[in-house]
Amino acid sequence: MRKLIFWGTFGLFLTLMIRGVMAQGTAVPFVDVTEAAGITAPIRQGREKITGQTWADYDQDGWPDFYVTDTDGANVLYRNNGDGSFSISPLSDSVVLPDALSGGALFADYDNDGRLDLFFSNAGPMTLLRNQGDEFADVAESAGERFPQGIGWGSVFLDYDNDGWQDLYLAVSDPADGKSDARNPLFRNNGDGTFTDLGPASGAADPGRSTGVAAADYDRDGRVDLLVGNFDQGYRLYRNQSEAANWVSFHLVGGGAVNRDGIGARMYLTATDGRTQMQEVICGSGVGGSNMLDPHFGLGDAEVAEISVRWPDGAEETAANLTVNQIYTLNYGRVAELTPAGFAYWPEVALFLFLLVGLFLVRAAAFQ
């Protein structure tokens, strides 16, 4: 029993020691710069009920901007000035929608024009804003994404059928009229600026009171899956079993001044059919969701002609001669090496197993 207690305690000690070493130099890792950065202007005497926020470089100047939603006031788009400060974007008037009662928000290039568009959920009709460069235009009605019958919260763009166009899944908590059944719609991107709500045929039209959703290819079969969180009902995992189509995914690894996960990096992929897709590595999505960070590109029947990466520090790299249906690791400064990706999270897994073994041994010793 003494040996069990010793090794259990040693395992816990070693785990905590490793974590302590990893955290060296981060006694106070964050400092509040809200006022210094100029983010206090829109305060409306305690009326704010901020529910969602998302980062993305909407104006393509190389600096991450952000958008915040408010269920009791106007939404706000902030532009990064590139000097540590922010100002309300000159395009903010086109994304304010003061009576929208908004939930989560997310950026994605749904029309493959190279500009990040903006979707956010509401208590009632949803909003899809197309980035036209000099303004954002609300196209939800013409695009078929208005969905007025639900109260939306989390949402995620994903190419569920790997056809090269970003589709949209929405988590709905309640019917807007309080009477009809609530369900989560999956909008299929038709590739012409419009979407089709698949309804129950999606297989993921969760009828629960959904608040959050996250996307990831958890089984590494090249099809992006969904995890949906429901109020008072736990989670549901929906495995994607769509028909096979070509795809390619990338695991970005930063270096030097670039963060480890390459958050903020922008990827462009040109396929052999001439289409170019763009994705930005964004951490978090909508409300209560954080998707896999690896950019995933559907290709349909095409193959990859070329990829390019613009890292957060402005460095740009390109690569060609890629194989489809493959996951690649792209290392900062060495993108052209095109390293086939293995499992990228062994340090975290090892740390978790160390802690688990330590707890098991201590628990076992307690019953001796």
Short mmCIF file of C-alpha atoms in Angstrom, two decimals:
data_model
loop_
_atom_site.label_atom_id
_atom_site.label_comp_id
_atom_site.label_asym_id
_atom_site.label_seq_id
_atom_site.Cartn_x
_atom_site.Cartn_y
_atom_site.Cartn_z
CA MET A 1 0.00 0.00 0.00
CA ARG A 2 2.86 2.37 0.76
CA LYS A 3 4.25 1.78 -2.71
CA LEU A 4 0.89 2.57 -4.26
CA ILE A 5 0.59 5.77 -2.24
CA PHE A 6 4.17 6.71 -3.13
CA TRP A 7 3.77 6.17 -6.87
CA GLY A 8 0.34 7.79 -6.93
CA THR A 9 1.66 10.86 -5.12
CA PHE A 10 4.76 10.88 -7.32
CA GLY A 11 2.62 10.78 -10.46
CA LEU A 12 0.55 13.73 -9.29
CA PHE A 13 3.64 15.66 -8.21
CA LEU A 14 5.39 15.05 -11.52
CA THR A 15 2.32 16.09 -13.48
CA LEU A 16 1.99 19.34 -11.51
CA MET A 17 5.72 19.95 -11.80
CA ILE A 18 5.56 19.56 -15.59
CA ARG A 19 2.66 21.96 -15.74
CA GLY A 20 4.57 24.38 -13.56
CA VAL A 21 7.58 24.24 -15.88
CA MET A 22 5.34 24.80 -18.88
CA ALA A 23 3.84 27.85 -17.18
CA GLN A 24 7.16 29.44 -16.17
CA GLY A 25 7.30 33.13 -16.88
CA THR A 26 3.50 33.48 -16.98
CA ALA A 27 2.75 34.56 -13.40
CA VAL A 28 0.63 37.43 -14.79
CA PRO A 29 0.05 36.49 -18.42
CA PHE A 30 -2.73 39.00 -19.12
CA VAL A 31 -3.30 42.68 -18.45
CA ASP A 32 -6.54 44.62 -18.97
CA VAL A 33 -6.02 47.14 -21.81
CA THR A 34 -9.69 47.67 -22.67
CA GLU A 35 -9.71 51.43 -22.14
CA ALA A 36 -6.21 51.96 -23.55
CA ALA A 37 -7.23 50.05 -26.69
CA GLY A 38 -10.29 52.26 -27.16
CA ILE A 39 -12.97 49.61 -26.70
CA THR A 40 -15.18 51.47 -24.21
CA ALA A 41 -16.98 53.86 -26.55
CA PRO A 42 -20.22 51.91 -27.13
CA ILE A 43 -21.10 51.36 -23.45
CA ARG A 44 -24.77 52.21 -22.99
CA GLN A 45 -25.27 52.66 -19.25
CA GLY A 46 -25.44 48.99 -18.30
CA ARG A 47 -27.72 47.90 -21.14
CA GLU A 48 -25.18 45.52 -22.65
CA LYS A 49 -25.98 41.84 -22.72
CA ILE A 50 -23.04 40.67 -24.76
CA THR A 51 -23.64 37.13 -26.00
CA GLY A 52 -21.15 36.57 -28.80
CA GLN A 53 -17.83 37.80 -30.13
CA THR A 54 -15.59 36.69 -32.94
CA TRP A 55 -12.21 37.66 -34.39
CA ALA A 56 -11.32 37.86 -38.08
CA ASP A 57 -9.50 40.11 -40.53
CA TYR A 58 -12.58 41.35 -42.40
CA ASP A 59 -10.72 44.11 -44.31
CA GLN A 60 -7.69 41.97 -45.27
CA ASP A 61 -5.09 44.38 -43.89
CA GLY A 62 -3.30 41.68 -41.89
CA TRP A 63 -4.68 42.71 -38.49
CA PRO A 64 -7.45 40.77 -36.66
CA ASP A 65 -10.64 42.77 -36.12
CA PHE A 66 -13.59 41.71 -33.97
CA TYR A 67 -17.36 41.80 -33.86
CA VAL A 68 -19.59 41.68 -30.76
CA THR A 69 -23.29 40.91 -30.55
CA ASP A 70 -25.75 42.28 -28.00
CA THR A 71 -29.23 41.03 -27.10
CA ASP A 72 -30.20 44.43 -25.67
CA GLY A 73 -28.60 46.90 -28.04
CA ALA A 74 -26.72 47.39 -31.26
CA ASN A 75 -23.98 45.02 -32.42
CA VAL A 76 -20.56 46.56 -33.02
CA LEU A 77 -17.75 45.88 -35.50
CA TYR A 78 -14.29 47.03 -34.34
CA ARG A 79 -11.40 47.63 -36.70
CA ASN A 80 -7.84 46.91 -35.60
CA ASN A 81 -5.73 50.04 -36.13
CA GLY A 82 -2.50 48.05 -36.15
CA ASP A 83 -1.00 50.01 -33.24
CA GLY A 84 -2.58 48.17 -30.32
CA SER A 85 -5.81 50.14 -30.49
CA PHE A 86 -9.23 49.68 -32.05
CA SER A 87 -11.86 51.98 -33.48
CA ILE A 88 -15.43 51.41 -34.55
CA SER A 89 -15.26 50.26 -38.16
CA PRO A 90 -16.47 52.65 -40.86
CA LEU A 91 -18.55 49.66 -42.00
CA SER A 92 -20.12 49.21 -38.56
CA ASP A 93 -23.35 50.98 -39.55
CA SER A 94 -24.07 48.19 -42.04
CA VAL A 95 -23.75 45.49 -39.35
CA VAL A 96 -25.37 47.25 -36.35
CA LEU A 97 -29.00 46.00 -36.58
CA PRO A 98 -30.00 47.49 -33.19
CA ASP A 99 -33.23 45.48 -32.84
CA ALA A 100 -31.86 42.09 -33.83
CA LEU A 101 -31.50 40.54 -30.32
CA SER A 102 -28.41 38.70 -31.49
CA GLY A 103 -26.72 35.55 -30.19
CA GLY A 104 -23.53 34.14 -31.69
CA ALA A 105 -21.56 35.41 -34.67
CA LEU A 106 -18.96 33.97 -37.03
CA PHE A 107 -16.99 34.93 -40.12
CA ALA A 108 -16.51 32.74 -43.20
CA ASP A 109 -16.09 33.18 -46.94
CA TYR A 110 -19.30 31.40 -47.96
CA ASP A 111 -19.28 32.65 -51.58
CA ASN A 112 -15.56 32.01 -52.30
CA ASP A 113 -14.86 35.61 -53.34
CA GLY A 114 -11.86 35.98 -51.02
CA ARG A 115 -13.64 38.21 -48.48
CA LEU A 116 -14.90 37.12 -45.06
CA ASP A 117 -18.66 37.37 -44.71
CA LEU A 118 -20.56 37.54 -41.41
CA PHE A 119 -23.41 35.45 -40.04
CA PHE A 120 -25.08 35.91 -36.69
CA SER A 121 -28.05 34.26 -35.05
CA ASN A 122 -30.98 36.13 -33.55
CA ALA A 123 -34.17 35.65 -31.58
CA GLY A 124 -36.18 35.42 -34.77
CA PRO A 125 -34.91 36.03 -38.32
CA MET A 126 -31.21 35.26 -38.77
CA THR A 127 -28.74 37.58 -40.47
CA LEU A 128 -26.22 36.83 -43.24
CA LEU A 129 -24.04 39.80 -44.21
CA ARG A 130 -22.09 39.56 -47.45
CA ASN A 131 -18.79 41.42 -47.41
CA GLN A 132 -18.77 43.62 -50.51
CA GLY A 133 -15.54 45.40 -49.66
CA ASP A 134 -17.00 48.85 -49.01
CA GLU A 135 -20.00 47.61 -47.00
CA PHE A 136 -21.79 44.56 -45.62
CA ALA A 137 -25.11 43.76 -47.29
CA ASP A 138 -27.82 41.69 -45.58
CA VAL A 139 -28.58 38.86 -48.03
CA ALA A 140 -30.21 36.37 -45.64
CA GLU A 141 -33.59 36.61 -47.34
CA SER A 142 -32.35 36.12 -50.89
CA ALA A 143 -29.87 33.47 -49.76
CA GLY A 144 -32.55 31.42 -48.00
CA GLU A 145 -31.01 31.67 -44.53
CA ARG A 146 -33.46 34.00 -42.79
CA PHE A 147 -35.08 31.17 -40.72
CA PRO A 148 -37.54 33.38 -38.78
CA GLN A 149 -39.15 30.53 -36.83
CA GLY A 150 -36.35 29.89 -34.32
CA ILE A 151 -34.30 31.49 -31.56
CA GLY A 152 -30.74 30.88 -32.68
CA TRP A 153 -27.57 30.67 -30.60
CA GLY A 154 -24.47 28.80 -31.74
CA SER A 155 -23.65 28.27 -35.42
CA VAL A 156 -20.85 26.95 -37.55
CA PHE A 157 -19.77 27.02 -41.19
CA LEU A 158 -18.51 23.68 -42.50
CA ASP A 159 -18.29 21.96 -45.85
CA TYR A 160 -20.19 18.86 -44.78
CA ASP A 161 -20.38 17.36 -48.29
CA ASN A 162 -16.86 18.35 -49.42
CA ASP A 163 -18.10 20.11 -52.56
CA GLY A 164 -15.93 23.18 -52.02
CA TRP A 165 -18.66 25.45 -50.61
CA GLN A 166 -19.16 26.33 -46.94
CA ASP A 167 -22.50 25.14 -45.54
CA LEU A 168 -24.09 26.40 -42.32
CA TYR A 169 -25.47 24.63 -39.24
CA LEU A 170 -27.50 26.56 -36.66
CA ALA A 171 -28.28 25.65 -33.03
CA VAL A 172 -31.87 26.63 -32.15
CA SER A 173 -33.02 26.69 -28.54
CA ASP A 174 -36.72 27.52 -28.88
CA PRO A 175 -39.33 28.37 -31.50
CA ALA A 176 -39.70 32.11 -32.00
CA ASP A 177 -43.49 31.90 -31.58
CA GLY A 178 -43.25 29.72 -28.49
CA LYS A 179 -45.56 27.11 -30.04
CA SER A 180 -44.04 25.19 -32.93
CA ASP A 181 -41.24 22.63 -32.55
CA ALA A 182 -37.68 23.89 -32.58
CA ARG A 183 -35.11 22.08 -34.72
CA ASN A 184 -31.59 22.79 -35.89
CA PRO A 185 -31.32 23.53 -39.61
CA LEU A 186 -28.43 22.49 -41.84
CA PHE A 187 -28.22 24.87 -44.80
CA ARG A 188 -26.54 23.39 -47.86
CA ASN A 189 -24.58 25.91 -49.92
CA ASN A 190 -25.79 25.67 -53.52
CA GLY A 191 -22.71 27.45 -54.86
CA ASP A 192 -24.71 30.28 -56.42
CA GLY A 193 -25.17 32.53 -53.39
CA THR A 194 -28.17 30.60 -52.07
CA PHE A 195 -28.69 27.88 -49.47
CA THR A 196 -31.17 25.02 -49.06
CA ASP A 197 -32.45 24.00 -45.64
CA LEU A 198 -32.18 20.20 -45.59
CA GLY A 199 -34.67 19.89 -42.73
CA PRO A 200 -34.98 16.48 -41.03
CA ALA A 201 -33.18 14.87 -43.99
CA SER A 202 -29.88 16.17 -42.61
CA GLY A 203 -30.01 13.62 -39.80
CA ALA A 204 -28.77 16.33 -37.42
CA ALA A 205 -31.99 18.34 -37.01
CA ASP A 206 -31.69 18.07 -33.24
CA PRO A 207 -35.09 18.87 -31.64
CA GLY A 208 -33.59 19.73 -28.24
CA ARG A 209 -33.05 23.20 -26.81
CA SER A 210 -29.70 23.63 -28.52
CA THR A 211 -27.36 26.44 -27.51
CA GLY A 212 -23.92 25.43 -28.76
CA VAL A 213 -22.40 23.55 -31.68
CA ALA A 214 -18.83 22.65 -32.65
CA ALA A 215 -17.41 21.00 -35.76
CA ALA A 216 -14.46 18.64 -36.14
CA ASP A 217 -13.43 15.60 -38.15
CA TYR A 218 -13.10 13.51 -35.00
CA ASP A 219 -12.63 10.16 -36.76
CA ARG A 220 -10.25 11.52 -39.42
CA ASP A 221 -12.26 10.12 -42.33
CA GLY A 222 -12.25 13.41 -44.24
CA ARG A 223 -15.83 14.35 -43.32
CA VAL A 224 -16.53 17.05 -40.74
CA ASP A 225 -18.74 15.95 -37.84
CA LEU A 226 -20.92 17.93 -35.40
CA LEU A 227 -21.21 18.09 -31.61
CA VAL A 228 -24.39 19.79 -30.35
CA GLY A 229 -25.00 20.96 -26.78
CA ASN A 230 -28.59 21.03 -25.50
CA PHE A 231 -29.90 22.86 -22.45
CA ASP A 232 -30.59 20.34 -19.64
CA GLN A 233 -30.17 17.46 -22.11
CA GLY A 234 -26.43 17.01 -22.51
CA TYR A 235 -24.64 16.62 -25.83
CA ARG A 236 -25.25 14.79 -29.08
CA LEU A 237 -22.52 13.71 -31.49
CA TYR A 238 -23.49 13.52 -35.15
CA ARG A 239 -21.12 11.53 -37.34
CA ASN A 240 -20.92 12.69 -40.94
CA GLN A 241 -21.58 9.84 -43.38
CA SER A 242 -21.97 11.88 -46.57
CA GLU A 243 -20.94 10.43 -49.91
CA ALA A 244 -17.22 10.44 -50.55
CA ALA A 245 -15.61 13.43 -52.28
CA ASN A 246 -12.06 14.72 -52.40
CA TRP A 247 -10.75 16.81 -49.50
CA VAL A 248 -7.56 17.99 -47.81
CA SER A 249 -6.89 19.29 -44.29
CA PHE A 250 -4.00 21.20 -42.75
CA HIS A 251 -2.58 21.35 -39.23
CA LEU A 252 -0.69 24.64 -38.84
CA VAL A 253 2.24 24.89 -36.45
CA GLY A 254 3.59 28.37 -35.70
CA GLY A 255 7.14 29.33 -34.83
CA GLY A 256 9.08 32.35 -33.65
CA ALA A 257 6.64 35.21 -33.08
CA VAL A 258 3.75 33.21 -34.56
CA ASN A 259 1.54 31.44 -32.01
CA ARG A 260 1.76 27.66 -31.79
CA ASP A 261 -1.60 26.95 -33.45
CA GLY A 262 -1.31 29.53 -36.21
CA ILE A 263 -4.47 31.32 -35.06
CA GLY A 264 -5.03 34.27 -37.35
CA ALA A 265 -3.26 32.66 -40.31
CA ARG A 266 -5.06 32.75 -43.64
CA MET A 267 -5.00 29.90 -46.16
CA TYR A 268 -5.80 29.99 -49.85
CA LEU A 269 -6.32 26.81 -51.85
CA THR A 270 -6.63 26.76 -55.63
CA ALA A 271 -8.11 23.57 -57.07
CA THR A 272 -7.54 22.06 -60.49
CA ASP A 273 -11.07 23.14 -61.49
CA GLY A 274 -9.96 26.77 -61.15
CA ARG A 275 -11.81 27.59 -57.93
CA THR A 276 -10.00 29.29 -55.06
CA GLN A 277 -11.14 28.91 -51.46
CA MET A 278 -10.01 30.95 -48.48
CA GLN A 279 -10.16 30.09 -44.78
CA GLU A 280 -8.83 31.84 -41.72
CA VAL A 281 -7.74 29.95 -38.61
CA ILE A 282 -10.26 31.14 -36.03
CA CYS A 283 -10.55 29.95 -32.43
CA GLY A 284 -14.17 29.73 -31.30
CA SER A 285 -17.49 29.92 -33.10
CA GLY A 286 -20.85 31.45 -32.29
CA VAL A 287 -21.98 30.75 -28.71
CA GLY A 288 -20.49 27.96 -26.61
CA GLY A 289 -18.50 26.35 -29.40
CA SER A 290 -14.87 25.93 -30.40
CA ASN A 291 -14.17 24.07 -33.63
CA MET A 292 -11.12 22.16 -34.73
CA LEU A 293 -8.44 24.62 -35.78
CA ASP A 294 -7.30 22.66 -38.84
CA PRO A 295 -8.56 24.28 -42.09
CA HIS A 296 -10.52 21.66 -44.01
CA PHE A 297 -11.18 22.09 -47.74
CA GLY A 298 -13.67 20.09 -49.76
CA LEU A 299 -12.74 19.63 -53.41
CA GLY A 300 -15.55 17.69 -55.04
CA ASP A 301 -13.97 15.80 -57.95
CA ALA A 302 -11.04 18.22 -58.27
CA GLU A 303 -7.52 18.03 -56.88
CA VAL A 304 -5.18 20.61 -55.36
CA ALA A 305 -3.23 22.88 -57.71
CA GLU A 306 -1.59 25.11 -55.09
CA ILE A 307 -1.91 26.37 -51.53
CA SER A 308 -0.63 29.54 -49.90
CA VAL A 309 -0.43 30.58 -46.26
CA ARG A 310 -0.27 34.10 -44.88
CA TRP A 311 0.93 33.82 -41.30
CA PRO A 312 -0.10 36.34 -38.60
CA ASP A 313 3.28 38.09 -38.84
CA GLY A 314 2.72 38.73 -42.56
CA ALA A 315 5.05 36.01 -43.87
CA GLU A 316 3.70 34.18 -46.91
CA GLU A 317 4.52 30.69 -48.16
CA THR A 318 3.26 28.51 -50.99
CA ALA A 319 3.31 24.82 -51.88
CA ALA A 320 2.16 22.57 -54.71
CA ASN A 321 2.07 18.89 -55.64
CA LEU A 322 -0.31 17.88 -52.86
CA THR A 323 -2.19 14.62 -52.66
CA VAL A 324 -5.93 14.72 -51.98
CA ASN A 325 -7.65 12.98 -49.06
CA GLN A 326 -4.67 13.73 -46.83
CA ILE A 327 -3.92 15.70 -43.69
CA TYR A 328 -0.74 17.80 -43.86
CA THR A 329 1.22 19.57 -41.16
CA LEU A 330 2.35 23.03 -42.25
CA ASN A 331 5.26 24.29 -40.17
CA TYR A 332 6.04 27.98 -40.09
CA GLY A 333 8.94 28.69 -42.42
CA ARG A 334 8.78 25.17 -43.91
CA VAL A 335 5.39 24.95 -45.60
CA ALA A 336 6.90 23.63 -48.84
CA GLU A 337 8.01 20.48 -47.00
CA LEU A 338 4.38 19.30 -46.85
CA THR A 339 4.73 16.98 -43.88
CA PRO A 340 1.97 14.34 -43.65
CA ALA A 341 0.31 14.93 -40.31
CA GLY A 342 0.49 12.43 -37.50
CA PHE A 343 -1.35 12.89 -34.25
CA ALA A 344 -0.48 16.42 -33.16
CA TYR A 345 -1.45 16.38 -29.50
CA TRP A 346 0.85 13.83 -27.84
CA PRO A 347 2.15 16.29 -25.18
CA GLU A 348 -1.39 17.04 -24.01
CA VAL A 349 -2.35 13.34 -24.10
CA ALA A 350 0.76 12.36 -22.13
CA LEU A 351 0.02 14.99 -19.50
CA PHE A 352 -3.57 13.80 -19.19
CA LEU A 353 -2.55 10.13 -18.89
CA PHE A 354 0.03 11.02 -16.25
CA LEU A 355 -2.63 12.71 -14.17
CA LEU A 356 -5.12 9.88 -14.73
CA VAL A 357 -2.62 7.21 -13.66
CA GLY A 358 -1.68 9.22 -10.58
CA LEU A 359 -5.31 9.60 -9.53
CA PHE A 360 -5.97 5.89 -10.13
CA LEU A 361 -3.04 4.83 -7.98
CA VAL A 362 -4.05 7.16 -5.15
CA ARG A 363 -7.63 5.89 -5.33
CA ALA A 364 -6.46 2.26 -5.37
CA ALA A 365 -4.24 2.86 -2.35
CA ALA A 366 -7.14 4.35 -0.42
CA PHE A 367 -9.02 1.06 -0.64
CA GLN A 368 -6.11 -1.18 0.47
#
